[in-house]
PDB file of C-alpha atoms in Angstrom:
ATOM      1  CA  MET A  14      -6.883  -7.383 -12.145  1.00 58.00           C
ATOM      2  CA  TRP A  15      -4.389  -7.358  -9.288  1.00 54.00           C
ATOM      3  CA  HIS A  16      -1.197  -5.585 -10.317  1.00 56.00           C
ATOM      4  CA  ILE A  17       2.076  -6.597  -8.660  1.00 56.00           C
ATOM      5  CA  GLY A  18       5.543  -5.262  -9.380  1.00 55.00           C
ATOM      6  CA  GLY A  19       8.775  -6.713  -8.032  1.00 55.00           C
ATOM      7  CA  TRP A  20      12.527  -6.300  -8.273  1.00 50.00           C
ATOM      8  CA  HIS A  21      15.601  -8.461  -7.918  1.00 51.00           C
ATOM      9  CA  MET A  22      16.717  -7.122  -4.520  1.00 44.00           C
ATOM     10  CA  ALA A  23      14.821  -4.194  -3.032  1.00 42.00           C
ATOM     11  CA  THR A  24      15.689  -0.832  -4.514  1.00 43.00           C
ATOM     12  CA  ARG A  25      17.457   1.317  -1.964  1.00 45.00           C
ATOM     13  CA  ARG A  26      19.358   4.573  -1.890  1.00 46.00           C
ATOM     14  CA  GLY A  27      22.468   4.319  -4.024  1.00 51.00           C
ATOM     15  CA  TYR A  28      21.399   1.029  -5.605  1.00 55.00           C
ATOM     16  CA  THR A  29      19.565   0.356  -8.854  1.00 72.00           C
ATOM     17  CA  SER A  30      18.171  -3.076  -9.598  1.00 81.00           C
ATOM     18  CA  ILE A  31      18.997  -4.506 -13.017  1.00 86.00           C
ATOM     19  CA  ASN A  32      16.125  -7.024 -13.054  1.00 87.00           C
ATOM     20  CA  GLY A  33      12.405  -6.709 -12.404  1.00 87.00           C
ATOM     21  CA  CYS A  34       9.024  -8.152 -13.263  1.00 87.00           C
ATOM     22  CA  VAL A  35       5.372  -7.134 -13.325  1.00 88.00           C
ATOM     23  CA  ALA A  36       2.492  -9.595 -13.121  1.00 88.00           C
ATOM     24  CA  ALA A  37      -1.223  -9.292 -13.866  1.00 87.00           C
ATOM     25  CA  ILE A  38      -3.169 -11.626 -11.582  1.00 84.00           C
ATOM     26  CA  SER A  39      -6.889 -12.342 -11.601  1.00 82.00           C
ATOM     27  CA  VAL A  40      -8.406 -11.564  -8.212  1.00 71.00           C
ATOM     28  CA  ASP A  41     -11.262 -13.966  -8.986  1.00 71.00           C
ATOM     29  CA  THR A  42      -9.178 -17.064  -9.686  1.00 74.00           C
ATOM     30  CA  GLY A  43      -5.685 -16.218  -8.458  1.00 74.00           C
ATOM     31  CA  LYS A  44      -4.250 -17.172 -11.827  1.00 82.00           C
ATOM     32  CA  VAL A  45      -1.407 -15.212 -13.387  1.00 85.00           C
ATOM     33  CA  LEU A  46      -2.831 -13.739 -16.598  1.00 88.00           C
ATOM     34  CA  ASP A  47       0.382 -12.228 -17.901  1.00 91.00           C
ATOM     35  CA  ILE A  48       3.892 -11.412 -16.754  1.00 91.00           C
ATOM     36  CA  GLU A  49       6.612  -9.122 -18.032  1.00 92.00           C
ATOM     37  CA  VAL A  50      10.190  -9.860 -17.012  1.00 91.00           C
ATOM     38  CA  MET A  51      12.662  -7.032 -17.569  1.00 92.00           C
ATOM     39  CA  SER A  52      16.400  -6.652 -17.400  1.00 91.00           C
ATOM     40  CA  SER A  53      18.778  -3.822 -18.143  1.00 90.00           C
ATOM     41  CA  TYR A  54      21.774  -6.153 -18.162  1.00 89.00           C
ATOM     42  CA  CYS A  55      22.928  -8.866 -20.550  1.00 91.00           C
ATOM     43  CA  PRO A  56      25.886 -10.997 -19.372  1.00 89.00           C
ATOM     44  CA  THR A  57      26.739 -12.100 -22.912  1.00 89.00           C
ATOM     45  CA  CYS A  58      26.894  -8.521 -24.178  1.00 90.00           C
ATOM     46  CA  LYS A  59      29.137  -7.674 -21.259  1.00 89.00           C
ATOM     47  CA  ARG A  60      31.432 -10.589 -22.053  1.00 88.00           C
ATOM     48  CA  LEU A  61      31.581  -9.704 -25.751  1.00 88.00           C
ATOM     49  CA  GLN A  62      32.880  -6.242 -24.881  1.00 89.00           C
ATOM     50  CA  THR A  63      36.050  -7.755 -23.429  1.00 89.00           C
ATOM     51  CA  MET A  64      36.634 -10.487 -26.030  1.00 89.00           C
ATOM     52  CA  PRO A  65      39.250 -10.135 -28.778  1.00 91.00           C
ATOM     53  CA  ARG A  66      37.812  -9.730 -32.271  1.00 90.00           C
ATOM     54  CA  ASN A  67      38.347 -13.279 -33.517  1.00 90.00           C
ATOM     55  CA  PHE A  68      36.303 -16.193 -34.833  1.00 87.00           C
ATOM     56  CA  GLU A  69      34.923 -17.061 -31.404  1.00 87.00           C
ATOM     57  CA  TYR A  70      33.802 -13.460 -30.953  1.00 85.00           C
ATOM     58  CA  GLU A  71      32.070 -13.329 -34.339  1.00 89.00           C
ATOM     59  CA  SER A  72      30.392 -16.695 -33.752  1.00 89.00           C
ATOM     60  CA  SER A  73      29.147 -15.709 -30.286  1.00 85.00           C
ATOM     61  CA  LYS A  74      27.892 -12.374 -31.558  1.00 88.00           C
ATOM     62  CA  ALA A  75      26.022 -13.965 -34.451  1.00 89.00           C
ATOM     63  CA  ASP A  76      24.273 -16.538 -32.254  1.00 88.00           C
ATOM     64  CA  HIS A  77      23.557 -14.147 -29.399  1.00 88.00           C
ATOM     65  CA  ILE A  78      20.051 -12.981 -28.510  1.00 89.00           C
ATOM     66  CA  CYS A  79      20.356 -10.009 -26.170  1.00 90.00           C
ATOM     67  CA  GLN A  80      18.557 -10.397 -22.838  1.00 88.00           C
ATOM     68  CA  CYS A  81      18.402  -6.670 -22.179  1.00 91.00           C
ATOM     69  CA  ASN A  82      14.860  -5.375 -22.787  1.00 92.00           C
ATOM     70  CA  PHE A  83      14.751  -2.327 -20.541  1.00 92.00           C
ATOM     71  CA  THR A  84      16.623   0.945 -20.138  1.00 89.00           C
ATOM     72  CA  GLY A  85      16.091   3.415 -17.330  1.00 86.00           C
ATOM     73  CA  SER A  86      15.896   3.465 -13.546  1.00 84.00           C
ATOM     74  CA  SER A  87      14.508   0.494 -11.617  1.00 81.00           C
ATOM     75  CA  SER A  88      11.686   2.689 -10.298  1.00 80.00           C
ATOM     76  CA  LYS A  89      10.315   2.888 -13.853  1.00 87.00           C
ATOM     77  CA  MET A  90      10.246  -0.882 -14.362  1.00 88.00           C
ATOM     78  CA  GLU A  91       6.778  -1.170 -12.824  1.00 87.00           C
ATOM     79  CA  ILE A  92       5.395   1.526 -15.127  1.00 89.00           C
ATOM     80  CA  VAL A  93       6.942   0.068 -18.279  1.00 91.00           C
ATOM     81  CA  GLY A  94       6.004  -3.504 -17.382  1.00 91.00           C
ATOM     82  CA  ALA A  95       2.376  -2.592 -16.688  1.00 90.00           C
ATOM     83  CA  SER A  96       2.147  -0.649 -19.959  1.00 92.00           C
ATOM     84  CA  ARG A  97       3.477  -3.597 -21.967  1.00 94.00           C
ATOM     85  CA  ILE A  98       1.027  -6.021 -20.354  1.00 93.00           C
ATOM     86  CA  PHE A  99      -1.986  -3.788 -20.954  1.00 93.00           C
ATOM     87  CA  LEU A 100      -1.055  -2.881 -24.523  1.00 93.00           C
ATOM     88  CA  ARG A 101      -0.909  -6.539 -25.587  1.00 94.00           C
ATOM     89  CA  SER A 102      -3.933  -7.737 -23.589  1.00 92.00           C
ATOM     90  CA  GLU A 103      -6.465  -7.580 -26.419  1.00 92.00           C
ATOM     91  CA  LYS A 104      -4.176  -9.100 -29.050  1.00 92.00           C
ATOM     92  CA  ASN A 105      -2.509 -11.811 -26.945  1.00 90.00           C
ATOM     93  CA  ARG A 106      -5.155 -12.516 -24.286  1.00 87.00           C
ATOM     94  CA  ARG A 107      -8.355 -11.369 -26.006  1.00 90.00           C
ATOM     95  CA  LEU A 108      -9.431  -9.432 -22.935  1.00 89.00           C
ATOM     96  CA  GLN A 109      -9.490  -5.980 -21.355  1.00 90.00           C
ATOM     97  CA  TYR A 110      -8.513  -5.216 -17.779  1.00 89.00           C
ATOM     98  CA  THR A 111     -11.252  -3.004 -16.302  1.00 86.00           C
ATOM     99  CA  GLN A 112     -10.261  -2.843 -12.621  1.00 82.00           C
ATOM    100  CA  PHE A 113      -6.822  -2.047 -11.274  1.00 84.00           C
ATOM    101  CA  TYR A 114      -5.896  -3.019  -7.719  1.00 77.00           C
ATOM    102  CA  GLY A 115      -2.684  -1.381  -6.587  1.00 67.00           C
ATOM    103  CA  ASP A 116      -0.929   1.382  -4.729  1.00 60.00           C
ATOM    104  CA  GLY A 117      -2.863   4.561  -4.002  1.00 52.00           C
ATOM    105  CA  ASN A 118      -0.357   6.796  -5.796  1.00 53.00           C
ATOM    106  CA  SER A 119       0.619   4.178  -8.365  1.00 68.00           C
ATOM    107  CA  LYS A 120       2.258   5.744 -11.407  1.00 81.00           C
ATOM    108  CA  ALA A 121       1.648   2.435 -13.154  1.00 84.00           C
ATOM    109  CA  PHE A 122      -2.105   3.074 -13.038  1.00 84.00           C
ATOM    110  CA  MET A 123      -1.674   6.512 -14.592  1.00 88.00           C
ATOM    111  CA  SER A 124       0.235   4.905 -17.467  1.00 88.00           C
ATOM    112  CA  VAL A 125      -2.521   2.395 -18.291  1.00 89.00           C
ATOM    113  CA  LYS A 126      -5.824   4.003 -17.278  1.00 88.00           C
ATOM    114  CA  ASP A 127      -6.600   5.146 -20.849  1.00 90.00           C
ATOM    115  CA  THR A 128      -5.451   1.973 -22.625  1.00 90.00           C
ATOM    116  CA  TYR A 129      -8.913   1.083 -23.972  1.00 91.00           C
ATOM    117  CA  GLY A 130     -10.316   4.609 -24.062  1.00 89.00           C
ATOM    118  CA  LEU A 131     -10.428   7.686 -21.836  1.00 88.00           C
ATOM    119  CA  ASN A 132     -10.585   6.628 -18.158  1.00 81.00           C
ATOM    120  CA  SER A 133     -11.550   3.098 -19.181  1.00 84.00           C
ATOM    121  CA  MET A 134     -10.286   1.614 -15.919  1.00 83.00           C
ATOM    122  CA  THR A 135     -11.306   1.852 -12.258  1.00 80.00           C
ATOM    123  CA  LYS A 136      -8.613   1.931  -9.579  1.00 78.00           C
ATOM    124  CA  PHE A 137      -9.004   0.263  -6.180  1.00 73.00           C
ATOM    125  CA  GLU A 138      -6.688   0.401  -3.170  1.00 67.00           C
ATOM    126  CA  CYS A 139      -6.004  -2.274  -0.579  1.00 66.00           C
ATOM    127  CA  ILE A 140      -6.296  -1.392   3.101  1.00 68.00           C
ATOM    128  CA  ASP A 141      -2.515  -1.383   3.606  1.00 70.00           C
ATOM    129  CA  HIS A 142      -2.101   1.385   1.069  1.00 71.00           C
ATOM    130  CA  VAL A 143      -5.013   3.301   2.537  1.00 72.00           C
ATOM    131  CA  GLN A 144      -3.589   3.395   6.051  1.00 78.00           C
ATOM    132  CA  LYS A 145      -0.018   4.043   4.899  1.00 81.00           C
ATOM    133  CA  ARG A 146      -1.184   7.444   3.700  1.00 82.00           C
ATOM    134  CA  VAL A 147      -1.525   8.407   7.343  1.00 87.00           C
ATOM    135  CA  GLY A 148       2.090   7.466   8.005  1.00 89.00           C
ATOM    136  CA  SER A 149       3.355   9.270   4.919  1.00 89.00           C
ATOM    137  CA  ARG A 150       1.556  12.503   5.757  1.00 89.00           C
ATOM    138  CA  LEU A 151       2.647  12.538   9.412  1.00 92.00           C
ATOM    139  CA  ARG A 152       6.279  11.685   8.630  1.00 92.00           C
ATOM    140  CA  LYS A 153       6.414  14.584   6.181  1.00 91.00           C
ATOM    141  CA  LEU A 154       4.954  16.841   8.854  1.00 91.00           C
ATOM    142  CA  LYS A 155       7.521  15.638  11.396  1.00 91.00           C
ATOM    143  CA  THR A 156      10.356  16.381   8.992  1.00 89.00           C
ATOM    144  CA  LYS A 157       9.125  19.879   8.154  1.00 89.00           C
ATOM    145  CA  THR A 158       8.095  20.991  11.662  1.00 87.00           C
ATOM    146  CA  LYS A 159      10.676  21.915  14.281  1.00 82.00           C
ATOM    147  CA  ARG A 160      10.480  20.387  17.756  1.00 80.00           C
ATOM    148  CA  LEU A 161       7.795  17.919  16.698  1.00 84.00           C
ATOM    149  CA  SER A 162       9.907  14.772  16.844  1.00 78.00           C
ATOM    150  CA  GLY A 163      11.562  13.120  19.812  1.00 75.00           C
ATOM    151  CA  LYS A 164      10.585  11.325  22.986  1.00 75.00           C
ATOM    152  CA  GLY A 165       7.029  12.066  24.080  1.00 75.00           C
ATOM    153  CA  LYS A 166       6.253  13.680  20.719  1.00 85.00           C
ATOM    154  CA  LEU A 167       5.562  12.481  17.184  1.00 89.00           C
ATOM    155  CA  THR A 168       7.714   9.343  16.981  1.00 90.00           C
ATOM    156  CA  ASP A 169       7.771   6.655  14.305  1.00 90.00           C
ATOM    157  CA  ASN A 170       6.281   4.195  16.794  1.00 91.00           C
ATOM    158  CA  PHE A 171       3.347   6.527  17.404  1.00 92.00           C
ATOM    159  CA  ILE A 172       2.810   7.002  13.663  1.00 92.00           C
ATOM    160  CA  ASP A 173       2.888   3.246  13.024  1.00 92.00           C
ATOM    161  CA  ARG A 174       0.384   2.671  15.824  1.00 92.00           C
ATOM    162  CA  LEU A 175      -1.955   5.414  14.622  1.00 93.00           C
ATOM    163  CA  GLN A 176      -1.974   4.255  11.014  1.00 91.00           C
ATOM    164  CA  ASN A 177      -2.742   0.743  12.226  1.00 91.00           C
ATOM    165  CA  TYR A 178      -5.783   1.991  14.140  1.00 92.00           C
ATOM    166  CA  TYR A 179      -6.824   4.081  11.138  1.00 91.00           C
ATOM    167  CA  GLY A 180      -6.859   0.909   9.041  1.00 87.00           C
ATOM    168  CA  ILE A 181      -8.877  -0.940  11.681  1.00 88.00           C
ATOM    169  CA  ALA A 182     -11.374   1.929  11.860  1.00 88.00           C
ATOM    170  CA  VAL A 183     -11.864   1.861   8.091  1.00 85.00           C
ATOM    171  CA  SER A 184     -12.112  -1.915   7.617  1.00 80.00           C
ATOM    172  CA  SER A 185     -14.394  -2.475  10.632  1.00 84.00           C
ATOM    173  CA  ASN A 186     -16.977   0.034   9.397  1.00 85.00           C
ATOM    174  CA  VAL A 187     -17.319  -0.833   5.729  1.00 81.00           C
ATOM    175  CA  GLY A 188     -20.745   0.206   4.484  1.00 81.00           C
ATOM    176  CA  ASN A 189     -21.303   2.696   7.321  1.00 87.00           C
ATOM    177  CA  LEU A 190     -19.646   5.974   6.333  1.00 86.00           C
ATOM    178  CA  THR A 191     -20.758   7.907   9.423  1.00 90.00           C
ATOM    179  CA  ALA A 192     -19.373   5.284  11.808  1.00 91.00           C
ATOM    180  CA  MET A 193     -16.197   5.062   9.740  1.00 90.00           C
ATOM    181  CA  GLN A 194     -15.569   8.791  10.055  1.00 91.00           C
ATOM    182  CA  GLN A 195     -16.301   8.724  13.798  1.00 94.00           C
ATOM    183  CA  ASN A 196     -13.924   5.822  14.291  1.00 93.00           C
ATOM    184  CA  VAL A 197     -10.992   7.240  12.334  1.00 92.00           C
ATOM    185  CA  ILE A 198     -11.283  10.500  14.296  1.00 94.00           C
ATOM    186  CA  ALA A 199     -11.556   8.540  17.549  1.00 95.00           C
ATOM    187  CA  ALA A 200      -8.369   6.659  16.616  1.00 95.00           C
ATOM    188  CA  LEU A 201      -6.339   9.884  16.855  1.00 94.00           C
ATOM    189  CA  TYR A 202      -7.526  10.659  20.376  1.00 95.00           C
ATOM    190  CA  HIS A 203      -7.230   7.021  21.385  1.00 95.00           C
ATOM    191  CA  CYS A 204      -3.563   6.891  20.391  1.00 94.00           C
ATOM    192  CA  SER A 205      -2.889  10.287  21.928  1.00 93.00           C
ATOM    193  CA  SER A 206      -4.272   9.196  25.311  1.00 93.00           C
ATOM    194  CA  SER A 207      -2.323   8.306  28.427  1.00 91.00           C
ATOM    195  CA  ASN A 208      -3.320   6.916  31.818  1.00 91.00           C
ATOM    196  CA  LYS A 209      -3.312  10.455  33.208  1.00 91.00           C
ATOM    197  CA  LYS A 210      -5.165  11.908  30.228  1.00 91.00           C
ATOM    198  CA  PRO A 211      -7.635   9.368  28.751  1.00 92.00           C
ATOM    199  CA  MET A 212      -9.489  10.584  25.640  1.00 94.00           C
ATOM    200  CA  HIS A 213     -11.677   7.631  24.707  1.00 94.00           C
ATOM    201  CA  GLY A 214     -15.068   9.331  24.653  1.00 93.00           C
ATOM    202  CA  GLN A 215     -15.431   8.880  20.877  1.00 93.00           C
ATOM    203  CA  CYS A 216     -14.154   5.296  20.781  1.00 93.00           C
ATOM    204  CA  PRO A 217     -16.718   2.554  20.082  1.00 93.00           C
ATOM    205  CA  ILE A 218     -18.184   1.093  23.257  1.00 93.00           C
ATOM    206  CA  GLY A 219     -18.754  -2.529  24.210  1.00 93.00           C
ATOM    207  CA  LYS A 220     -16.810  -5.703  24.895  1.00 92.00           C
ATOM    208  CA  GLU A 221     -15.869  -6.059  21.213  1.00 90.00           C
ATOM    209  CA  SER A 222     -14.509  -2.530  20.876  1.00 92.00           C
ATOM    210  CA  TRP A 223     -11.017  -2.069  19.432  1.00 91.00           C
ATOM    211  CA  CYS A 224     -10.446   0.392  22.306  1.00 92.00           C
ATOM    212  CA  TYR A 225      -8.884  -1.237  25.383  1.00 92.00           C
ATOM    213  CA  PHE A 226     -10.407   1.475  27.625  1.00 94.00           C
ATOM    214  CA  GLN A 227     -13.967   0.908  26.396  1.00 94.00           C
ATOM    215  CA  ARG A 228     -13.540  -2.867  26.599  1.00 93.00           C
ATOM    216  CA  GLY A 229     -12.516  -2.392  30.219  1.00 93.00           C
ATOM    217  CA  VAL A 230     -15.580  -0.269  30.935  1.00 94.00           C
ATOM    218  CA  ALA A 231     -17.849  -2.905  29.384  1.00 95.00           C
ATOM    219  CA  ASN A 232     -16.179  -5.690  31.380  1.00 93.00           C
ATOM    220  CA  GLY A 233     -16.108  -3.709  34.620  1.00 93.00           C
ATOM    221  CA  THR A 234     -12.305  -3.722  34.810  1.00 92.00           C
ATOM    222  CA  LYS A 235      -9.668  -1.013  34.828  1.00 86.00           C
ATOM    223  CA  CYS A 236      -7.353  -1.003  31.845  1.00 87.00           C
ATOM    224  CA  PHE A 237      -4.075   0.832  31.509  1.00 88.00           C
ATOM    225  CA  THR A 238      -1.824   1.731  28.625  1.00 88.00           C
ATOM    226  CA  LYS A 239       1.955   1.641  28.420  1.00 88.00           C
ATOM    227  CA  TYR A 240       2.009   4.608  26.056  1.00 89.00           C
ATOM    228  CA  ALA A 241       2.750   8.169  27.172  1.00 87.00           C
ATOM    229  CA  GLY A 242       0.323   9.789  24.735  1.00 87.00           C
ATOM    230  CA  LEU A 243       0.795  13.228  23.218  1.00 90.00           C
ATOM    231  CA  SER A 244       0.769  16.686  24.720  1.00 89.00           C
ATOM    232  CA  ASN A 245      -1.993  19.054  23.625  1.00 90.00           C
ATOM    233  CA  ASP A 246       0.578  21.135  21.758  1.00 90.00           C
ATOM    234  CA  VAL A 247       1.750  18.208  19.613  1.00 91.00           C
ATOM    235  CA  LEU A 248      -1.803  16.918  19.150  1.00 92.00           C
ATOM    236  CA  ASN A 249      -2.985  20.301  17.864  1.00 91.00           C
ATOM    237  CA  LYS A 250      -0.131  20.388  15.353  1.00 91.00           C
ATOM    238  CA  ILE A 251      -0.861  16.999  13.822  1.00 91.00           C
ATOM    239  CA  LYS A 252      -4.656  17.246  14.013  1.00 92.00           C
ATOM    240  CA  PRO A 253      -5.182  19.334  10.805  1.00 92.00           C
ATOM    241  CA  VAL A 254      -3.063  16.938   8.718  1.00 89.00           C
ATOM    242  CA  TYR A 255      -4.737  13.847  10.134  1.00 91.00           C
ATOM    243  CA  LEU A 256      -8.271  15.214   9.840  1.00 89.00           C
ATOM    244  CA  GLU A 257      -7.732  15.778   6.116  1.00 88.00           C
ATOM    245  CA  LEU A 258      -7.744  11.991   5.792  1.00 85.00           C
ATOM    246  CA  CYS A 259     -10.993  11.851   7.769  1.00 86.00           C
ATOM    247  CA  ASP A 260     -12.875  13.857   5.145  1.00 83.00           C
ATOM    248  CA  LYS A 261     -16.109  12.167   4.077  1.00 79.00           C
ATOM    249  CA  GLN A 262     -15.281  12.308   0.373  1.00 78.00           C
ATOM    250  CA  ILE A 263     -11.951  10.554   0.936  1.00 77.00           C
ATOM    251  CA  LEU A 264     -13.586   7.980   3.189  1.00 80.00           C
ATOM    252  CA  THR A 265     -16.329   7.406   0.612  1.00 78.00           C
ATOM    253  CA  ASP A 266     -13.674   6.309  -1.890  1.00 71.00           C
ATOM    254  CA  PHE A 267     -11.970   4.165   0.754  1.00 68.00           C
ATOM    255  CA  ASP A 268     -15.305   2.584   1.699  1.00 63.00           C
ATOM    256  CA  ARG A 269     -15.974   1.551  -1.893  1.00 65.00           C
ATOM    257  CA  ASP A 270     -12.454   0.184  -2.362  1.00 61.00           C
ATOM    258  CA  VAL A 271     -12.237  -1.697   0.923  1.00 61.00           C
ATOM    259  CA  GLU A 272     -15.699  -3.240   0.546  1.00 62.00           C
ATOM    260  CA  ALA A 273     -14.796  -4.552  -2.905  1.00 60.00           C
ATOM    261  CA  LEU A 274     -11.421  -5.812  -1.737  1.00 59.00           C
ATOM    262  CA  MET A 275     -12.817  -7.535   1.343  1.00 60.00           C
ATOM    263  CA  GLU A 276     -15.220  -9.452  -0.892  1.00 61.00           C
ATOM    264  CA  LEU A 277     -12.335 -10.424  -3.131  1.00 58.00           C
ATOM    265  CA  ARG A 278     -10.207 -11.392  -0.150  1.00 58.00           C
ATOM    266  CA  ALA A 279     -12.987 -13.727   0.992  1.00 60.00           C
ATOM    267  CA  SER A 280     -13.023 -15.424  -2.404  1.00 57.00           C
ATOM    268  CA  TRP A 281      -9.224 -15.815  -2.319  1.00 51.00           C
ATOM    269  CA  THR A 282      -9.329 -17.225   1.204  1.00 54.00           C
ATOM    270  CA  SER A 283     -11.919 -19.808   0.174  1.00 53.00           C
ATOM    271  CA  MET A 284      -9.433 -21.024  -2.418  1.00 49.00           C
ATOM    272  CA  GLY A 285      -6.641 -21.217   0.147  1.00 49.00           C
ATOM    273  CA  ARG A 286      -4.636 -18.283  -1.162  1.00 48.00           C
ATOM    274  CA  ALA A 287      -4.478 -14.509  -0.807  1.00 48.00           C
ATOM    275  CA  PRO A 288      -2.326 -11.863  -2.506  1.00 47.00           C
ATOM    276  CA  ALA A 289       0.080  -9.757  -0.475  1.00 45.00           C
ATOM    277  CA  GLY A 290      -1.452  -6.550   0.804  1.00 42.00           C
ATOM    278  CA  PHE A 291      -4.807  -7.799   2.081  1.00 39.00           C
ATOM    279  CA  LYS A 292      -4.890  -6.946   5.749  1.00 37.00           C
ATOM    280  CA  HIS A 293      -6.789  -9.176   8.141  1.00 38.00           C
ATOM    281  CA  HIS A 294      -9.248  -7.393  10.392  1.00 40.00           C
ATOM    282  CA  ARG A 295      -8.065  -7.705  13.965  1.00 36.00           C
ATOM    283  CA  VAL A 296      -7.972  -5.840  17.253  1.00 39.00           C
ATOM    284  CA  PRO A 297      -4.390  -4.614  17.740  1.00 43.00           C
ATOM    285  CA  GLN A 298      -2.455  -5.532  20.858  1.00 43.00           C
ATOM    286  CA  GLU A 299      -2.036  -2.721  23.366  1.00 47.00           C
TER     287      GLU A 299
END
């Protein structure tokens, strides 16, 4: 079951959405199995508050069915919606959801994982969520560490580029854990390289490599990068945080999830549709 949550207007600082919905979608067929629409606002209730207490008021109140079915912050809509869908699945749909495809740190999953018994559900992550962990960890590090951000250091552009390569390294080595680990480590040095300081020794070789330097070597041409790379000082500061996400146990979980999701993506593509979040395997532009 593919779990998707959405809001009426994106939630942002200082703003709370009053409407939201959660959908349960079959990854095998693409059909919507169930949907929960939520609102913390009822226009009729709001209008009744300002009406004089007369016949029209009493008539409207008697006929009114309140549209408000949720109280709380918009960030909790996904959790509540998922819980409602799972709790009624056996009674209304005569089925149990056994696999949950969603965000890596999804609170919605934690709210439903024991619906049919202790740990009765398996959680999978899509490749976008996998690689975004890299960005989240490095941005936290940049915020906490003095003199780590700025030109020629750990910028948002560098983080975006590195997490993209991390995703490519994972998805291009599904089923080969050793190669996956080598590639995600190589991605750090690849992105940290410059024309004056190339560090592509661990990058995959050959004309089909995702590394522009190694493709150039295989084709007998010189390739250059427009990026300034990172100094050794900055590289050494981010290396421990990044290498935590290169641990074999973490990559083992990613390998299982990505392999399953790539198979599902293929089945969706054959039907001419694909859910948001499936990332196409491609060589990024330098």
